XYZ file of C-alpha atoms in Angstrom:
775
model
C 92.514 124.310 113.698
C 94.272 126.085 116.346
C 96.980 127.923 114.825
C 100.465 126.435 116.677
C 101.854 128.997 118.737
C 105.158 127.310 119.643
C 106.418 128.575 115.654
C 109.526 128.813 114.191
C 108.776 132.547 114.505
C 108.464 131.889 118.173
C 111.776 129.968 118.630
C 113.663 132.920 115.813
C 112.591 135.467 118.373
C 113.293 134.055 121.373
C 116.893 132.624 119.997
C 117.592 136.445 119.037
C 116.897 137.499 122.608
C 118.489 134.603 124.188
C 121.958 135.548 122.053
C 121.721 139.065 122.696
C 121.330 138.759 126.585
C 117.885 140.621 126.874
C 116.550 141.352 130.529
C 112.794 140.880 129.347
C 112.381 137.449 130.684
C 111.046 135.319 127.256
C 107.488 133.723 128.536
C 106.123 130.356 127.620
C 103.074 128.350 127.906
C 101.962 124.818 128.757
C 100.049 125.394 125.300
C 103.286 125.482 123.598
C 104.698 122.781 124.619
C 103.220 120.187 122.321
C 104.965 116.441 122.891
C 102.795 113.425 121.799
C 102.189 111.262 124.289
C 101.773 113.889 126.429
C 103.702 113.941 129.547
C 102.332 112.336 133.156
C 103.639 115.950 134.660
C 104.524 118.914 133.149
C 105.661 122.345 134.702
C 106.797 125.231 132.014
C 109.096 127.805 134.048
C 111.106 130.891 132.452
C 113.523 131.440 130.103
C 114.634 128.666 127.444
C 118.053 126.947 126.482
C 120.159 126.953 123.392
C 121.547 124.549 121.704
C 124.884 125.158 119.914
C 128.145 124.187 118.639
C 129.629 124.456 122.406
C 126.624 121.983 123.651
C 127.839 118.727 125.841
C 126.575 115.823 126.427
C 127.471 114.032 129.173
C 126.919 110.373 130.452
C 128.029 108.193 133.662
C 129.307 104.994 131.396
C 129.594 103.850 127.497
C 126.107 102.109 127.597
C 124.249 105.257 128.093
C 125.929 106.678 124.574
C 123.527 104.875 122.279
C 120.304 106.321 123.823
C 121.944 110.091 122.579
C 122.780 108.918 119.124
C 120.331 110.003 116.893
C 119.633 113.082 118.566
C 123.487 114.112 118.144
C 122.430 112.433 114.788
C 120.361 114.744 113.956
C 122.080 117.889 114.908
C 125.192 117.374 112.736
C 122.146 116.948 109.874
C 119.973 120.059 110.380
C 122.076 122.164 112.321
C 125.540 121.930 110.656
C 127.188 120.622 113.949
C 128.652 117.675 115.695
C 128.602 117.912 120.061
C 130.968 116.289 121.979
C 129.662 113.182 124.402
C 132.107 113.412 127.599
C 131.961 112.425 130.946
C 132.528 115.573 133.010
C 129.577 118.124 133.262
C 130.205 121.569 132.730
C 129.228 124.424 134.071
C 126.984 125.320 131.729
C 125.170 124.477 127.834
C 125.259 120.820 128.846
C 122.556 118.068 128.876
C 123.764 115.168 131.178
C 122.453 111.755 132.167
C 121.791 110.823 135.563
C 120.871 107.521 136.688
C 117.789 107.721 139.664
C 117.105 103.910 141.250
C 114.271 105.186 142.924
C 112.644 105.978 139.394
C 109.915 103.768 137.767
C 111.192 101.266 134.778
C 110.631 103.216 131.867
C 109.948 106.328 134.057
C 112.244 109.734 133.416
C 112.420 113.269 134.853
C 113.789 116.079 132.510
C 114.974 119.358 133.562
C 115.519 122.529 131.957
C 116.720 125.032 132.778
C 119.167 127.905 130.976
C 122.271 126.693 131.979
C 121.600 123.214 131.397
C 119.195 119.954 130.995
C 119.186 117.212 132.997
C 117.139 114.104 132.663
C 116.963 111.425 135.443
C 115.976 107.013 135.248
C 116.542 104.249 135.895
C 118.425 102.711 133.243
C 118.067 103.050 129.339
C 114.664 102.998 128.357
C 113.816 106.152 130.324
C 117.202 107.832 129.091
C 115.626 107.191 125.628
C 112.470 108.594 126.304
C 114.039 111.377 127.954
C 115.628 112.175 124.640
C 113.331 111.611 122.233
C 111.345 114.332 124.955
C 114.052 116.841 124.272
C 113.944 115.992 120.511
C 110.144 117.228 120.717
C 110.360 120.602 122.609
C 113.099 121.448 119.622
C 111.887 123.225 116.508
C 110.698 120.738 114.174
C 113.288 121.440 111.548
C 115.412 119.142 113.544
C 113.860 116.237 111.951
C 115.006 117.351 108.168
C 117.661 115.540 106.379
C 118.942 119.080 105.172
C 120.773 122.187 107.360
C 118.360 124.443 108.311
C 119.796 127.936 107.909
C 118.907 130.678 110.258
C 117.392 127.966 112.787
C 117.799 128.959 116.124
C 117.894 125.968 118.374
C 116.036 127.214 121.993
C 113.317 124.995 123.581
C 111.978 126.576 127.000
C 113.002 125.710 130.277
C 110.659 122.811 131.409
C 110.163 120.868 134.915
C 108.582 117.166 133.015
C 107.821 113.956 135.055
C 106.370 110.867 132.863
C 105.900 107.554 133.189
C 103.661 104.774 131.120
C 100.061 103.856 132.331
C 101.495 100.507 130.233
C 104.018 98.605 130.388
C 102.902 97.318 126.496
C 103.234 99.337 123.871
C 102.777 97.692 120.930
C 102.688 97.412 116.933
C 102.237 94.399 114.803
C 103.706 93.774 111.273
C 102.066 91.380 109.222
C 105.123 90.555 106.508
C 103.270 87.531 105.247
C 101.037 89.122 102.966
C 103.482 91.317 101.348
C 106.963 91.439 102.594
C 108.311 94.266 103.957
C 112.465 94.092 104.369
C 115.008 95.215 107.386
C 115.583 98.617 106.588
C 111.915 99.361 106.184
C 111.769 97.790 109.874
C 114.464 99.503 111.040
C 112.482 102.903 109.927
C 109.062 101.261 111.984
C 111.511 100.584 115.094
C 112.608 104.562 114.733
C 109.295 105.903 114.763
C 107.999 103.522 117.419
C 110.726 104.926 119.827
C 109.375 108.499 119.008
C 106.613 107.572 120.262
C 106.977 105.888 123.641
C 107.001 102.370 121.709
C 107.811 99.627 123.276
C 107.069 96.319 121.389
C 107.367 95.315 117.708
C 105.049 92.413 116.892
C 106.055 90.433 113.871
C 103.247 88.129 111.415
C 106.625 85.955 109.984
C 104.075 83.647 108.890
C 100.784 82.984 107.306
C 99.307 81.390 104.537
C 100.694 83.500 101.672
C 104.124 83.856 102.839
C 106.610 82.036 105.480
C 109.334 85.037 106.530
C 112.147 83.535 108.649
C 115.063 81.344 107.582
C 114.884 77.950 109.332
C 118.252 76.180 109.127
C 116.896 72.878 109.736
C 114.025 73.178 107.535
C 115.009 74.960 104.207
C 112.270 74.255 102.333
C 110.325 76.922 104.173
C 111.768 79.597 102.502
C 112.860 77.835 99.217
C 109.740 76.960 98.366
C 106.638 79.166 101.176
C 108.549 82.583 100.897
C 107.545 82.634 97.816
C 104.372 82.838 95.469
C 103.102 83.030 91.934
C 103.118 86.451 91.400
C 99.386 87.906 90.700
C 99.822 91.059 92.212
C 97.971 92.325 88.958
C 95.095 91.330 90.628
C 92.440 92.247 93.534
C 93.366 89.950 96.939
C 90.208 88.045 97.172
C 90.269 87.764 93.459
C 93.597 85.417 92.869
C 93.711 82.245 91.465
C 95.031 79.047 93.375
C 98.350 77.825 92.726
C 99.064 74.180 92.847
C 101.840 72.012 94.309
C 104.996 72.522 93.790
C 104.635 75.760 91.358
C 107.572 77.899 91.097
C 106.556 81.135 93.085
C 109.110 84.433 92.323
C 106.738 87.027 94.331
C 108.011 87.419 98.408
C 111.368 87.090 100.382
C 112.247 86.288 103.702
C 114.722 87.309 106.567
C 117.901 85.318 107.372
C 118.612 84.265 110.805
C 121.670 87.044 111.433
C 118.651 89.871 109.639
C 116.366 89.144 112.361
C 119.703 89.165 114.696
C 120.587 92.988 113.625
C 116.414 93.763 113.857
C 116.441 92.797 117.371
C 119.513 94.379 118.453
C 118.736 97.617 117.123
C 115.239 97.665 118.880
C 116.720 96.758 121.870
C 119.181 100.133 122.043
C 115.497 101.754 121.369
C 113.983 100.023 124.526
C 111.583 98.151 122.034
C 110.884 94.251 122.440
C 110.174 92.501 118.922
C 107.959 89.583 119.765
C 108.128 86.275 117.097
C 104.662 84.914 115.837
C 104.755 81.891 114.428
C 101.710 81.330 113.671
C 99.779 77.090 114.692
C 97.754 75.636 114.102
C 96.477 77.678 111.153
C 97.449 80.233 108.667
C 100.031 77.591 107.226
C 99.399 76.773 104.101
C 103.027 77.742 103.168
C 104.334 75.509 105.868
C 102.325 72.596 104.085
C 103.035 73.423 100.890
C 106.589 73.767 102.085
C 106.294 69.958 103.814
C 103.185 68.074 102.969
C 103.416 65.619 105.705
C 101.941 68.125 108.611
C 99.289 67.754 107.103
C 96.389 65.274 108.162
C 96.081 63.939 104.551
C 99.746 64.679 103.285
C 97.931 66.702 100.877
C 99.866 69.128 98.193
C 98.914 72.345 97.932
C 100.698 75.834 96.542
C 101.671 78.391 98.989
C 98.133 80.751 98.029
C 98.682 84.678 95.935
C 95.686 85.739 97.723
C 92.869 85.920 99.797
C 91.836 82.497 101.457
C 88.995 81.347 103.686
C 87.831 78.916 105.397
C 91.333 77.636 106.370
C 90.790 73.830 106.749
C 94.900 72.983 105.637
C 96.301 73.503 108.816
C 99.000 71.232 111.249
C 97.732 67.535 112.126
C 97.484 67.143 115.970
C 97.370 63.518 115.369
C 101.037 63.035 114.540
C 103.730 63.832 117.119
C 106.307 64.877 114.215
C 103.889 67.806 114.073
C 104.974 68.816 117.733
C 109.092 67.844 116.772
C 108.688 70.344 113.464
C 107.391 73.093 115.588
C 110.041 72.510 118.708
C 112.796 72.667 116.385
C 111.517 75.699 114.462
C 110.992 77.362 117.915
C 114.522 76.053 118.833
C 116.013 78.057 116.356
C 113.001 80.969 116.529
C 114.404 81.232 120.196
C 117.906 82.058 119.265
C 117.014 84.136 117.564
C 114.923 86.827 119.938
C 115.496 86.735 123.278
C 111.628 88.132 123.746
C 109.733 87.111 127.029
C 107.270 85.939 124.825
C 106.788 83.713 121.458
C 102.977 83.950 119.803
C 101.500 81.180 118.490
C 98.477 82.591 116.753
C 96.139 80.304 117.376
C 93.458 81.757 115.433
C 90.412 81.205 112.534
C 91.471 77.382 112.589
C 88.860 75.735 110.421
C 89.270 72.426 112.221
C 86.579 70.438 109.264
C 90.054 67.636 108.358
C 90.918 67.145 112.316
C 87.310 65.699 112.583
C 87.873 63.077 110.121
C 91.445 62.881 110.438
C 92.552 58.901 111.788
C 95.776 60.543 113.377
C 93.511 63.425 114.867
C 90.348 60.976 115.832
C 93.495 58.451 117.393
C 94.503 61.769 119.549
C 91.101 62.880 120.688
C 90.425 58.906 122.235
C 93.666 58.060 123.231
C 93.953 61.962 125.675
C 89.625 61.792 126.560
C 89.261 64.937 124.532
C 85.765 65.556 124.496
C 85.660 66.738 121.029
C 88.320 68.820 118.211
C 88.074 72.146 120.195
C 89.259 70.653 123.084
C 92.040 69.294 120.795
C 92.909 72.471 119.798
C 93.483 73.498 123.479
C 95.717 70.252 123.896
C 97.669 71.435 121.063
C 98.202 75.103 122.133
C 98.750 73.605 126.039
C 101.299 71.342 124.810
C 103.154 74.317 122.472
C 102.919 76.362 126.246
C 104.247 73.709 127.713
C 107.541 73.437 125.519
C 107.715 77.445 125.052
C 108.298 77.797 129.580
C 110.321 74.899 129.070
C 112.957 76.758 127.255
C 112.104 80.151 130.219
C 109.809 81.314 127.572
C 105.969 82.709 127.407
C 102.994 82.109 124.975
C 101.105 84.732 123.716
C 97.612 84.096 121.366
C 95.092 85.332 119.449
C 91.835 84.816 121.940
C 90.678 81.981 119.748
C 93.375 79.463 122.464
C 90.557 80.437 125.325
C 88.259 77.372 123.390
C 88.541 74.380 124.630
C 89.857 75.681 127.854
C 93.453 78.094 128.184
C 97.043 77.173 128.604
C 98.473 77.576 132.159
C 100.430 80.219 131.902
C 99.137 82.133 128.390
C 98.517 85.620 127.413
C 95.795 86.875 125.452
C 95.563 88.655 122.637
C 92.276 90.010 122.672
C 91.579 90.901 118.966
C 86.981 89.906 118.585
C 86.209 92.701 120.956
C 87.374 92.874 124.224
C 84.776 89.952 126.004
C 87.475 87.627 125.115
C 90.132 89.543 127.303
C 87.320 90.189 129.879
C 87.049 86.274 130.144
C 90.820 85.527 130.314
C 91.465 88.289 133.360
C 88.969 86.853 135.051
C 90.837 83.555 135.529
C 93.236 85.099 135.995
C 95.679 85.548 132.924
C 97.284 88.428 131.162
C 95.764 89.940 128.654
C 97.229 92.801 125.716
C 93.723 94.040 124.246
C 94.008 94.605 120.677
C 90.019 94.928 119.849
C 89.374 95.370 115.807
C 87.065 98.239 117.134
C 90.018 100.612 117.636
C 93.003 98.843 116.822
C 93.042 97.202 113.388
C 95.294 99.764 110.972
C 94.268 98.027 108.388
C 91.165 99.655 108.474
C 89.310 102.563 106.570
C 90.258 105.723 108.514
C 88.462 107.848 105.819
C 86.012 108.162 103.340
C 85.957 105.152 101.724
C 85.928 107.374 97.866
C 88.812 109.019 99.058
C 91.462 105.849 100.204
C 92.996 103.490 98.975
C 92.217 100.100 98.916
C 91.760 98.237 102.887
C 89.632 95.890 104.798
C 86.024 97.385 104.944
C 85.341 98.384 108.034
C 86.462 101.772 109.426
C 88.857 102.962 112.291
C 89.261 107.073 111.743
C 91.529 108.800 114.026
C 89.447 109.778 117.087
C 88.329 106.037 117.448
C 91.374 105.267 117.922
C 92.112 107.952 120.671
C 89.609 106.732 122.300
C 90.769 103.582 122.670
C 91.133 102.039 126.626
C 92.216 98.523 127.152
C 91.108 98.657 131.015
C 87.113 97.238 129.573
C 84.361 99.080 131.737
C 83.048 95.791 133.038
C 86.069 95.071 134.482
C 86.731 94.871 137.668
C 90.286 96.355 139.809
C 90.988 92.973 140.594
C 90.941 92.503 136.398
C 92.244 95.238 135.194
C 94.937 94.249 136.662
C 96.516 91.753 134.449
C 95.779 94.038 131.448
C 99.111 94.120 130.027
C 98.448 96.853 127.900
C 97.462 97.290 123.849
C 98.280 97.294 120.534
C 97.620 98.048 116.605
C 97.834 95.385 114.341
C 98.229 96.052 110.642
C 97.770 93.173 108.050
C 98.850 94.088 104.706
C 96.773 92.032 102.085
C 95.611 95.442 100.550
C 99.763 97.027 101.637
C 102.614 96.166 98.864
C 104.714 98.915 99.265
C 106.228 100.904 102.378
C 104.287 104.116 101.498
C 100.817 102.152 101.832
C 102.078 100.410 105.110
C 103.077 103.885 106.141
C 100.071 105.519 105.839
C 98.218 103.179 107.792
C 100.196 103.507 110.546
C 100.376 107.519 111.098
C 99.013 109.134 112.152
C 96.705 106.728 113.870
C 100.621 105.816 115.944
C 99.994 109.168 117.328
C 96.557 108.030 118.926
C 97.469 105.262 120.268
C 100.403 105.957 121.943
C 99.171 108.501 124.329
C 96.462 105.988 124.320
C 98.284 103.850 125.767
C 101.131 106.130 127.409
C 99.147 109.070 129.113
C 96.972 109.198 132.143
C 93.682 108.252 131.238
C 92.262 111.931 133.174
C 94.075 114.153 130.825
C 92.882 112.614 127.342
C 91.381 115.381 125.584
C 90.728 115.235 121.591
C 90.969 118.914 121.418
C 94.005 119.399 123.229
C 95.798 116.329 121.178
C 94.524 117.817 117.503
C 96.238 121.107 118.352
C 100.008 118.788 119.426
C 99.257 116.532 116.510
C 99.480 119.278 113.826
C 103.598 119.678 114.960
C 103.846 116.301 114.854
C 102.612 116.612 111.103
C 105.648 118.721 110.264
C 107.500 116.027 112.031
C 106.100 113.442 109.400
C 106.709 115.962 106.617
C 110.439 116.229 107.487
C 110.621 112.523 108.012
C 109.465 111.985 104.207
C 106.766 109.671 106.388
C 104.142 109.128 103.990
C 101.381 110.246 106.543
C 97.128 110.349 105.996
C 95.321 113.517 106.290
C 92.666 111.645 106.379
C 91.124 113.295 109.397
C 91.212 116.359 107.796
C 88.761 114.814 104.899
C 84.861 116.427 105.778
C 82.152 114.398 106.490
C 79.148 115.834 106.101
C 76.454 114.656 107.504
C 72.552 114.943 106.224
C 69.109 114.313 107.398
C 65.211 114.231 105.546
C 62.897 116.901 106.594
C 59.729 115.040 105.983
C 57.166 117.715 106.595
C 59.306 120.570 104.218
C 60.751 117.880 101.896
C 64.202 119.282 102.425
C 67.515 117.984 103.113
C 68.971 119.223 106.656
C 73.121 119.326 105.748
C 75.818 119.729 108.833
C 79.949 119.723 107.758
C 82.806 118.132 109.618
C 85.465 117.133 109.826
C 87.981 114.557 112.610
C 88.949 118.040 114.560
C 87.534 120.124 116.328
C 86.394 123.700 115.328
C 87.431 123.728 111.548
C 87.247 126.455 109.455
C 84.551 124.962 106.859
C 83.515 126.546 104.258
C 80.645 125.960 101.282
C 79.132 127.272 98.189
C 75.598 125.409 96.905
C 75.904 125.281 92.703
C 78.439 125.358 90.586
C 80.794 128.057 91.457
C 83.722 128.586 91.962
C 84.215 127.844 95.559
C 87.521 130.020 95.758
C 85.433 133.545 95.007
C 81.817 132.609 97.016
C 82.815 130.324 99.741
C 80.317 130.856 102.730
C 81.319 130.124 106.296
C 80.169 127.242 107.536
C 78.102 128.290 111.139
C 76.152 125.183 111.181
C 73.492 122.545 109.743
C 70.960 124.262 106.850
C 68.796 123.065 104.329
C 68.714 122.191 100.376
C 65.285 122.193 98.635
C 65.928 121.617 95.159
C 68.401 119.648 93.566
C 71.747 121.113 93.918
C 75.718 120.921 93.640
C 77.323 121.160 97.230
C 81.547 122.196 97.442
C 83.053 121.780 100.444
C 86.770 122.391 101.579
C 88.551 122.782 104.730
C 90.140 126.589 104.879
C 93.331 127.490 106.101
C 95.230 131.390 106.111
C 92.182 132.326 103.420
C 92.280 129.106 101.399
C 91.055 125.875 100.974
C 93.541 122.787 101.829
C 93.090 119.881 101.105
C 90.182 117.746 99.483
C 87.271 119.597 98.152
C 83.883 117.857 99.117
C 81.514 117.581 95.941
C 78.003 116.211 96.088
C 75.027 116.835 93.952
C 72.019 116.222 96.012
C 69.106 115.510 93.696
C 65.572 115.781 94.683
C 62.964 114.179 92.840
C 59.304 113.195 92.358
C 59.001 110.142 94.814
C 60.826 111.938 97.326
C 58.963 111.262 100.591
C 56.330 109.220 99.654
C 54.910 106.212 101.151
C 56.972 102.929 99.966
C 55.672 99.608 100.769
C 58.121 96.613 101.000
C 56.857 93.334 98.924
C 60.203 91.899 100.274
C 61.240 92.899 103.768
C 64.878 94.784 104.108
C 67.304 92.363 106.607
C 67.272 93.792 110.317
C 71.091 93.889 110.321
C 71.014 96.464 107.167
C 67.583 98.352 107.529
C 69.119 102.076 106.989
C 67.262 104.399 108.161
C 63.712 102.307 107.951
C 61.006 102.763 106.208
C 61.848 105.891 104.769
C 65.360 104.885 102.769
C 64.586 104.822 99.962
C 63.484 107.860 98.749
C 64.600 110.076 101.559
C 67.784 111.922 98.970
C 70.353 110.810 101.201
C 73.167 108.999 99.326
C 74.802 105.932 100.880
C 78.680 105.921 100.601
C 81.284 103.197 99.826
C 80.599 102.297 103.461
C 78.272 100.373 103.545
C 78.000 100.554 107.317
C 77.253 104.453 107.761
C 73.704 103.795 107.902
C 72.008 104.750 104.782
C 72.332 101.540 103.161
C 69.152 99.215 103.079
C 70.156 94.821 102.711
C 68.146 92.024 101.383
C 69.320 88.170 101.206
C 67.056 87.706 98.510
C 65.213 89.888 95.443
C 64.071 93.531 96.627
C 60.203 94.572 95.727
C 58.915 97.764 96.857
C 55.694 99.890 96.022
C 55.931 103.676 95.593
C 52.904 105.934 95.680
C 53.147 109.177 94.185
C 50.146 110.028 95.615
C 48.369 111.763 92.505
C 49.133 110.102 88.762
C 52.650 111.718 87.553
C 54.515 112.068 84.408
C 56.950 110.166 84.746
C 60.083 108.930 82.299
C 62.934 107.688 84.376
C 63.831 105.499 87.699
C 67.028 105.125 88.664
C 68.261 102.399 91.821
C 70.624 103.059 93.684
C 73.186 100.282 94.309
C 76.689 98.647 96.327
C 79.324 96.345 95.186
C 81.435 94.728 97.421
C 82.289 91.597 96.274
C 84.690 90.340 99.502
C 81.781 91.496 101.856
C 79.132 89.802 99.903
C 77.598 92.305 98.251
C 76.697 92.502 95.202
C 74.705 94.607 92.246
C 71.794 93.010 90.630
C 71.362 91.407 87.639
C 68.229 93.263 86.347
C 66.414 95.744 87.484
C 62.125 95.980 86.887
C 60.123 98.752 86.623
C 55.972 98.149 86.367
C 53.431 101.113 87.257
C 49.806 101.004 88.341
C 47.184 103.910 88.541
C 45.110 101.551 91.178
C 48.080 99.766 92.822
C 46.362 96.447 91.942
C 47.190 95.739 88.103
C 50.561 96.913 87.119
C 52.492 96.674 83.895
C 56.099 96.230 83.145
C 57.631 99.561 81.307
C 60.853 98.687 81.251
C 63.977 96.918 82.747
C 67.869 97.343 82.642
C 69.818 93.979 82.501
C 73.686 93.506 83.722
C 75.330 90.369 83.808
C 78.296 89.078 86.689
C 81.125 90.554 86.351
C 84.454 89.944 88.795
C 85.145 92.936 90.270
C 88.183 94.210 93.038
C 86.710 97.865 93.898
C 83.613 98.796 96.191
C 82.185 100.632 93.372
C 78.335 102.574 93.852
C 75.967 102.586 90.906
C 73.044 103.671 89.977
C 70.859 101.806 87.224
C 68.768 103.395 85.539
C 65.667 102.062 84.218
C 64.375 105.081 80.930
C 61.391 104.728 79.317
C 58.481 106.426 77.261
C 56.170 109.154 79.622
C 54.003 107.440 81.434
C 51.366 108.496 84.444
C 50.971 106.518 86.801
C 50.354 106.853 90.791
C 52.407 103.271 91.599
C 55.191 102.221 90.762
C 56.906 99.204 91.330
C 60.700 98.208 91.470
C 61.864 94.688 91.553
C 66.001 94.048 92.100
C 66.950 90.813 90.850
C 69.815 89.347 93.000
C 72.907 87.308 91.663
C 71.317 83.929 92.087
C 74.502 82.423 93.526
C 78.208 84.162 95.561
C 80.944 83.281 93.917
C 82.982 82.822 97.064
C 80.678 81.239 98.858
C 78.363 82.432 101.326
C 74.872 85.052 100.621
C 74.688 86.757 98.104
C 73.486 90.674 99.451
C 71.493 93.350 97.313
C 72.576 96.893 98.754
C 69.963 99.729 97.566
C 70.052 103.157 99.315
C 67.949 105.699 96.719
C 65.145 105.137 94.213
C 64.619 108.280 92.120
C 61.618 108.463 89.878
C 61.365 111.578 87.483
C-alpha cells in the first residue's frame, strides 16, 4: 500500500512551524487530503490553520449549534479544551457558519485559511457535512477517547466545493432476525453521518421478530417480539416452534425510544424510514393474532430460517386491512419520514389460491390471479398511505401484477426491475444483491465469520453505480440513489454487525456521493488507510478482509505445472512468499508476478509492511498426483451451471475454496461417475475425492465413494469404498474422501460418488467435487 503522506509526524512538524511563525511556507498537496467520500472539487492552498483552546465557533442562530456539537466534544475529549460558540466573528482563529441560499440542498463550501474557516450551506444538511469534512482534515487522533498528548491540531488551507451525486444514500438495518438496541442504532447514525449517508432504513418486522411497539395491538410485542432461544444452532437448522410457547430471545423498541432515535438522526440530516412488512414475512404478527392469516392458523414465532413463506396476511379479509391501517397510524406518528416501506417481497401465495376469502376478493375485484391480488393489496395500502401524506416504498416484487400508481421501487433482484419501474415513470432506489448486500462474504470464506453464501468484496461495492448502462437519460432521472442492506440472520452481536458494515460503507458512500468520473480505486485505497485509523480510534470492529491474499491458480497442461498469482484487493501490495515448510520471516521472496510450481509443495504468503508480515498468513499445500492432467471420461455429466474449468477440472491440482461460485467446482444433481485414464499401468494405493458441503445451499457430502480399476477400460473390479451417513451441519466444509487399498497396478480408475438420496430441507441435492487425487 502507498504510505500515507499526511501523517501525524507531518502534522506535528507543521504545527511547530506555525507556532514559531516560520517564514518558509508550508506546502500540502492534494494527495495529503484523504476525505471519504471524495469531494466534488478541492483546491489546496499554501499554509494551514491550527485549532487551539482560543478557537471560536460562530453561528448565525441556535439551530446551527447541533451541527457543531460532536466536533466540539471531540476537541474536549482528545485535545482537552472546550471551544466557545459565539455569534460575532472575531478577526482570526474561528470557524463560522454562513447561510447561502444559492447552494443546492446538502451542498456546502468549505474555505480554510490561516486566519479562520468558513462553511457555507443553505441549511442544516450542508453544515453537518461541512463539519464532517473538517473532521476528516484533522489528525485521526481527534477520534480518540483519551487526551492525545503533543498533538498539533493543524489542517491544510483548502477550498472545497461539494455536493452529493444522489439524494438517497441509505443503509438498511435488519432488527428482526437479531435485535439491536437504540444505543447501537444511534452509534450507526453517527457513522452514517460521518460517511455523508442520509437514510437509515429500519427493518422492524419479519417472521422472526416484531420490533416496534403498537399500543392498539400489545400482543405484537408481548408475543411477536420473542422467540425460543435456539442461538446455539445454525440459523437454518433450528426447530419449528409450536403456537403458544413462550419465547425468551428478542426485544423491541418502544415508541418513545423510536421517537428519540428519529430526532437524533434528524440532527445529523438522516431520515429514518420504517419498514412494516406485508403481505409476507409476518409470522411474528400471525403468531400474535392468528386471525390475520387465511385460515386462522396458530403458529409460533420462528427461531430461524423459514422457507417457503406461506403464512402471510389474508388479502380477502377486510379486517386485515383494518389491522394494517391501525398499525400504520401509530407508525406514522413516530416517523415523520416521507416514505413508509411495506416490504412486499417473497410472498408464497399458495394459501391465497385456496382461501375462500381471497377467492371471493379475486372474483369481486375482477382480478386475474393471485399476482394481481398482491397488486390489489399493495395498491390499497398505497392509497391509504398516500391519504396520510406519505409515499410507499416496496421491494421490487410489488411490480408483479401491476405497480401501485405512486410507489417507489427498491430494486434488489438485480437492476432489471428498477429499469422496468423507471421506464413506467416510477422512482427507483437501486440496491442489487450484486453490490449492495452487506450480509454476503467480503473475503475468502475460510477466513471469515459465517455469512450468506455469496461474495461482495469491498472493491465490488466501490464499482456500484445506481444508473444502469441500459437506462436512457429519462430513465436515469427516476433513480433516487442506492442503499446497502444488512440482513441479520448471522449477526447476533454489535461487533459482527459492524464487521459487515465497515469498511464497505465507505465504498458505498463514495459510490453514491462523488462524481462518477472521479472514482479511482487506487486513490480510494490510499485514502481508506486513514479511514482505517479513524475506525481504530472509534473502536469500530471493521473488517480487514481486503488485505487477505487471494491466490489465483491455473494449470499448465503442457508442462504439467501450476501457475500461481498472488494478490489482495488493494493495488500494488507488498506481497512476499516462501515455498516449502520454512519460516516466512526469514526466507520470504518478494512477489513480482506469476510463477510456476512443478511438484507438491507448501505455499506460505503474506502482505508485508515495514519489512514485516501483517494480517493473516496464507498457507496452502499444492498436491501433485499420478492422475494429473490425464484424460477424464464422464459417465455422468456435470451440470452446466457448475462446470468448473471444464473436462480437466478433476485432475488439474487446482482446489476449490468454500465459495462454491469460485469456478473450481463441478456440480451434479445425480451421483458422479468418472473414469480416469492413467495412460499406462501404474501402481496406486489410494484415491481421494475432494468434496464440499454447504447444506444451506443444498450441497451435501456424498454418502459413499467407490473406487474400481481396470487395465482394458471395459471390465472393472471394485477395490475399495468409504461411506459416511448424512449428518446435520451448520458450517460450509471441505473434505477429501480417501479410499485406501492394497497396492494395485492399473491403467483405468473409475470413481463413483453416491449422492444423498433426499434433501432433508427439501429441493434438490447437489454433489460438488473439485479434484480426484490418485496416488
